[in-house]
């Protein structure tokens, strides 16, 4: 009887099933991108990434939530979305213990602990740990109010001000 030995990537430490998966995975490090998309001269190292990218242009969303009927172009986005229904938060910060539904949310959160602020306002230069904070901050300069109350239509420059406002509607009902 033959035992199956998964391929191993020395760079990432990942175990990969089969030699074709190993070869495809290693393309990430060689910068070889054999899958081309001629519409705007972009290339991908993996065929699946090209297929996923094409959905941006076609609008195709083949992954459907069986709870609320939302659709997604990427299966991983559906998986993350489903956690909004289950409340599952499998990604935990090893510093403060706070949990998140997606790994990208955890990565962004960890910037709070490192003090890193990679996002900058191109108007005044102020730095932020999250891209969304820059968007909100820019409203100070533009006077734009991005957050709108669905009950009365009032608009606010900051999300926290909208949240505080919404409690007025809750308390009066």
mmCIF file of C-alpha atoms in Angstrom:
data_model
loop_
_atom_site.group_PDB
_atom_site.id
_atom_site.type_symbol
_atom_site.label_atom_id
_atom_site.label_comp_id
_atom_site.label_asym_id
_atom_site.label_seq_id
_atom_site.Cartn_x
_atom_site.Cartn_y
_atom_site.Cartn_z
ATOM 1 C CA UNK A 1 0.000 0.000 0.000
ATOM 2 C CA UNK A 2 1.323 3.448 -0.944
ATOM 3 C CA UNK A 3 1.151 6.275 1.580
ATOM 4 C CA UNK A 4 0.234 9.715 0.281
ATOM 5 C CA UNK A 5 2.789 12.356 1.169
ATOM 6 C CA UNK A 6 1.636 15.928 0.623
ATOM 7 C CA UNK A 7 4.029 18.347 -1.046
ATOM 8 C CA UNK A 8 5.475 20.986 1.249
ATOM 9 C CA UNK A 9 6.344 24.607 0.443
ATOM 10 C CA UNK A 10 9.522 25.649 2.237
ATOM 11 C CA UNK A 11 8.722 29.350 1.792
ATOM 12 C CA UNK A 12 5.202 29.489 3.260
ATOM 13 C CA UNK A 13 5.227 26.268 5.289
ATOM 14 C CA UNK A 14 1.980 25.141 3.629
ATOM 15 C CA UNK A 15 1.256 21.487 2.922
ATOM 16 C CA UNK A 16 -0.102 21.030 -0.583
ATOM 17 C CA UNK A 17 -2.018 18.062 -1.950
ATOM 18 C CA UNK A 18 -0.435 16.762 -5.148
ATOM 19 C CA UNK A 19 2.393 17.921 -7.356
ATOM 20 C CA UNK A 20 0.166 20.113 -9.575
ATOM 21 C CA UNK A 21 -0.968 22.128 -6.539
ATOM 22 C CA UNK A 22 2.659 22.427 -5.458
ATOM 23 C CA UNK A 23 3.738 23.693 -8.878
ATOM 24 C CA UNK A 24 0.857 26.190 -9.062
ATOM 25 C CA UNK A 25 1.515 27.433 -5.508
ATOM 26 C CA UNK A 26 5.212 27.992 -6.192
ATOM 27 C CA UNK A 27 4.362 30.327 -9.110
ATOM 28 C CA UNK A 28 3.485 32.895 -6.432
ATOM 29 C CA UNK A 29 7.184 33.219 -5.572
ATOM 30 C CA UNK A 30 8.616 33.097 -9.109
ATOM 31 C CA UNK A 31 6.489 36.028 -10.310
ATOM 32 C CA UNK A 32 5.567 33.930 -13.364
ATOM 33 C CA UNK A 33 2.011 34.850 -14.356
ATOM 34 C CA UNK A 34 0.905 32.658 -17.268
ATOM 35 C CA UNK A 35 -2.802 33.618 -17.116
ATOM 36 C CA UNK A 36 -3.374 36.868 -19.018
ATOM 37 C CA UNK A 37 -6.434 39.084 -19.284
ATOM 38 C CA UNK A 38 -6.122 41.165 -22.427
ATOM 39 C CA UNK A 39 -8.831 43.726 -21.653
ATOM 40 C CA UNK A 40 -6.508 45.743 -19.436
ATOM 41 C CA UNK A 41 -3.172 43.923 -19.570
ATOM 42 C CA UNK A 42 -3.259 42.169 -16.212
ATOM 43 C CA UNK A 43 -1.771 38.743 -15.463
ATOM 44 C CA UNK A 44 -2.258 36.167 -12.721
ATOM 45 C CA UNK A 45 -0.120 33.290 -11.451
ATOM 46 C CA UNK A 46 -3.184 31.105 -10.895
ATOM 47 C CA UNK A 47 -6.042 30.433 -13.313
ATOM 48 C CA UNK A 48 -8.660 30.699 -10.546
ATOM 49 C CA UNK A 49 -7.524 34.275 -9.817
ATOM 50 C CA UNK A 50 -8.079 35.203 -13.476
ATOM 51 C CA UNK A 51 -11.549 33.626 -13.405
ATOM 52 C CA UNK A 52 -12.403 35.524 -10.217
ATOM 53 C CA UNK A 53 -11.115 38.808 -11.643
ATOM 54 C CA UNK A 54 -13.235 38.457 -14.786
ATOM 55 C CA UNK A 55 -16.323 38.474 -12.546
ATOM 56 C CA UNK A 56 -15.561 42.120 -11.715
ATOM 57 C CA UNK A 57 -16.371 42.920 -15.354
ATOM 58 C CA UNK A 58 -19.198 40.445 -15.924
ATOM 59 C CA UNK A 59 -20.970 41.004 -12.599
ATOM 60 C CA UNK A 60 -21.266 37.239 -12.179
ATOM 61 C CA UNK A 61 -21.925 36.207 -8.575
ATOM 62 C CA UNK A 62 -22.188 32.408 -8.534
ATOM 63 C CA UNK A 63 -22.003 31.946 -4.743
ATOM 64 C CA UNK A 64 -25.363 32.395 -2.982
ATOM 65 C CA UNK A 65 -26.243 32.616 0.707
ATOM 66 C CA UNK A 66 -28.996 30.123 1.518
ATOM 67 C CA UNK A 67 -30.184 32.271 4.436
ATOM 68 C CA UNK A 68 -30.687 35.727 2.899
ATOM 69 C CA UNK A 69 -30.125 35.228 -0.855
ATOM 70 C CA UNK A 70 -27.139 37.606 -1.085
ATOM 71 C CA UNK A 71 -24.709 36.637 -3.841
ATOM 72 C CA UNK A 72 -20.931 36.859 -4.082
ATOM 73 C CA UNK A 73 -18.317 36.618 -6.813
ATOM 74 C CA UNK A 74 -15.852 34.775 -4.556
ATOM 75 C CA UNK A 75 -16.566 31.706 -2.418
ATOM 76 C CA UNK A 76 -14.451 33.030 0.467
ATOM 77 C CA UNK A 77 -16.635 36.173 0.611
ATOM 78 C CA UNK A 78 -19.701 33.939 0.948
ATOM 79 C CA UNK A 79 -18.009 32.048 3.792
ATOM 80 C CA UNK A 80 -17.231 35.281 5.621
ATOM 81 C CA UNK A 81 -20.784 36.551 5.002
ATOM 82 C CA UNK A 82 -22.341 33.383 6.447
ATOM 83 C CA UNK A 83 -20.635 34.187 9.738
ATOM 84 C CA UNK A 84 -22.902 37.240 10.032
ATOM 85 C CA UNK A 85 -25.780 34.792 10.407
ATOM 86 C CA UNK A 86 -24.020 32.352 12.750
ATOM 87 C CA UNK A 87 -22.144 34.933 14.823
ATOM 88 C CA UNK A 88 -18.965 32.873 14.414
ATOM 89 C CA UNK A 89 -15.767 34.872 14.944
ATOM 90 C CA UNK A 90 -12.904 32.384 14.500
ATOM 91 C CA UNK A 91 -10.033 34.879 14.173
ATOM 92 C CA UNK A 92 -8.783 36.005 17.576
ATOM 93 C CA UNK A 93 -6.199 38.654 18.409
ATOM 94 C CA UNK A 94 -3.374 37.068 20.401
ATOM 95 C CA UNK A 95 -2.730 40.390 22.154
ATOM 96 C CA UNK A 96 -6.146 41.492 23.460
ATOM 97 C CA UNK A 97 -8.392 38.492 22.719
ATOM 98 C CA UNK A 98 -10.883 40.351 20.511
ATOM 99 C CA UNK A 99 -12.429 38.079 17.852
ATOM 100 C CA UNK A 100 -13.295 38.725 14.210
ATOM 101 C CA UNK A 101 -15.311 37.046 11.457
ATOM 102 C CA UNK A 102 -12.567 37.472 8.843
ATOM 103 C CA UNK A 103 -8.786 37.227 8.850
ATOM 104 C CA UNK A 104 -8.477 40.587 7.080
ATOM 105 C CA UNK A 105 -10.416 42.228 9.917
ATOM 106 C CA UNK A 106 -7.944 40.751 12.418
ATOM 107 C CA UNK A 107 -4.967 41.949 10.364
ATOM 108 C CA UNK A 108 -6.385 45.481 10.283
ATOM 109 C CA UNK A 109 -7.166 45.345 14.027
ATOM 110 C CA UNK A 110 -3.587 44.382 14.906
ATOM 111 C CA UNK A 111 -2.396 47.746 13.552
ATOM 112 C CA UNK A 112 -3.951 49.274 16.686
ATOM 113 C CA UNK A 113 -1.442 47.369 18.831
ATOM 114 C CA UNK A 114 1.604 48.086 16.674
ATOM 115 C CA UNK A 115 0.774 51.771 16.338
ATOM 116 C CA UNK A 116 1.297 51.455 12.585
ATOM 117 C CA UNK A 117 -0.717 53.974 10.573
ATOM 118 C CA UNK A 118 -0.180 53.188 6.881
ATOM 119 C CA UNK A 119 -3.105 55.261 5.543
ATOM 120 C CA UNK A 120 -2.654 59.012 5.037
ATOM 121 C CA UNK A 121 -4.925 61.928 4.220
ATOM 122 C CA UNK A 122 -3.663 63.413 0.963
ATOM 123 C CA UNK A 123 -4.970 66.831 2.012
ATOM 124 C CA UNK A 124 -3.375 67.346 5.446
ATOM 125 C CA UNK A 125 -1.101 64.304 5.861
ATOM 126 C CA UNK A 126 -2.749 62.939 9.024
ATOM 127 C CA UNK A 127 -2.172 59.172 9.410
ATOM 128 C CA UNK A 128 -4.641 56.408 10.282
ATOM 129 C CA UNK A 129 -4.539 52.669 10.974
ATOM 130 C CA UNK A 130 -7.560 51.918 8.751
ATOM 131 C CA UNK A 131 -8.446 53.064 5.230
ATOM 132 C CA UNK A 132 -12.052 53.779 6.243
ATOM 133 C CA UNK A 133 -10.822 56.239 8.850
ATOM 134 C CA UNK A 134 -9.176 58.312 6.102
ATOM 135 C CA UNK A 135 -12.432 58.392 4.142
ATOM 136 C CA UNK A 136 -14.341 59.616 7.208
ATOM 137 C CA UNK A 137 -11.604 62.107 8.090
ATOM 138 C CA UNK A 138 -11.616 63.690 4.616
ATOM 139 C CA UNK A 139 -15.193 64.830 5.278
ATOM 140 C CA UNK A 140 -13.692 67.436 7.623
ATOM 141 C CA UNK A 141 -11.993 68.988 4.594
ATOM 142 C CA UNK A 142 -14.798 68.543 2.059
ATOM 143 C CA UNK A 143 -17.842 69.075 4.279
ATOM 144 C CA UNK A 144 -19.292 65.885 2.787
ATOM 145 C CA UNK A 145 -21.607 63.830 4.992
ATOM 146 C CA UNK A 146 -21.333 60.146 4.051
ATOM 147 C CA UNK A 147 -23.558 58.643 6.752
ATOM 148 C CA UNK A 148 -27.327 58.959 6.266
ATOM 149 C CA UNK A 149 -30.192 58.126 8.620
ATOM 150 C CA UNK A 150 -32.632 55.723 6.975
ATOM 151 C CA UNK A 151 -35.476 56.979 9.185
ATOM 152 C CA UNK A 152 -35.411 60.770 8.759
ATOM 153 C CA UNK A 153 -32.735 61.377 6.112
ATOM 154 C CA UNK A 154 -30.373 63.453 8.283
ATOM 155 C CA UNK A 155 -26.717 63.168 7.239
ATOM 156 C CA UNK A 156 -23.534 63.017 9.301
ATOM 157 C CA UNK A 157 -19.811 63.279 8.620
ATOM 158 C CA UNK A 158 -18.935 60.540 11.111
ATOM 159 C CA UNK A 159 -20.433 57.089 11.661
ATOM 160 C CA UNK A 160 -20.404 57.496 15.454
ATOM 161 C CA UNK A 161 -22.598 60.611 15.111
ATOM 162 C CA UNK A 162 -25.116 58.663 13.012
ATOM 163 C CA UNK A 163 -25.174 55.845 15.591
ATOM 164 C CA UNK A 164 -25.837 58.347 18.391
ATOM 165 C CA UNK A 165 -28.581 59.973 16.272
ATOM 166 C CA UNK A 166 -30.306 56.638 15.557
ATOM 167 C CA UNK A 167 -30.780 56.108 19.302
ATOM 168 C CA UNK A 168 -33.039 59.209 19.252
ATOM 169 C CA UNK A 169 -35.442 57.338 16.965
ATOM 170 C CA UNK A 170 -35.254 54.196 19.118
ATOM 171 C CA UNK A 171 -35.924 56.111 22.345
ATOM 172 C CA UNK A 172 -38.897 58.022 20.907
ATOM 173 C CA UNK A 173 -40.752 54.931 19.639
#
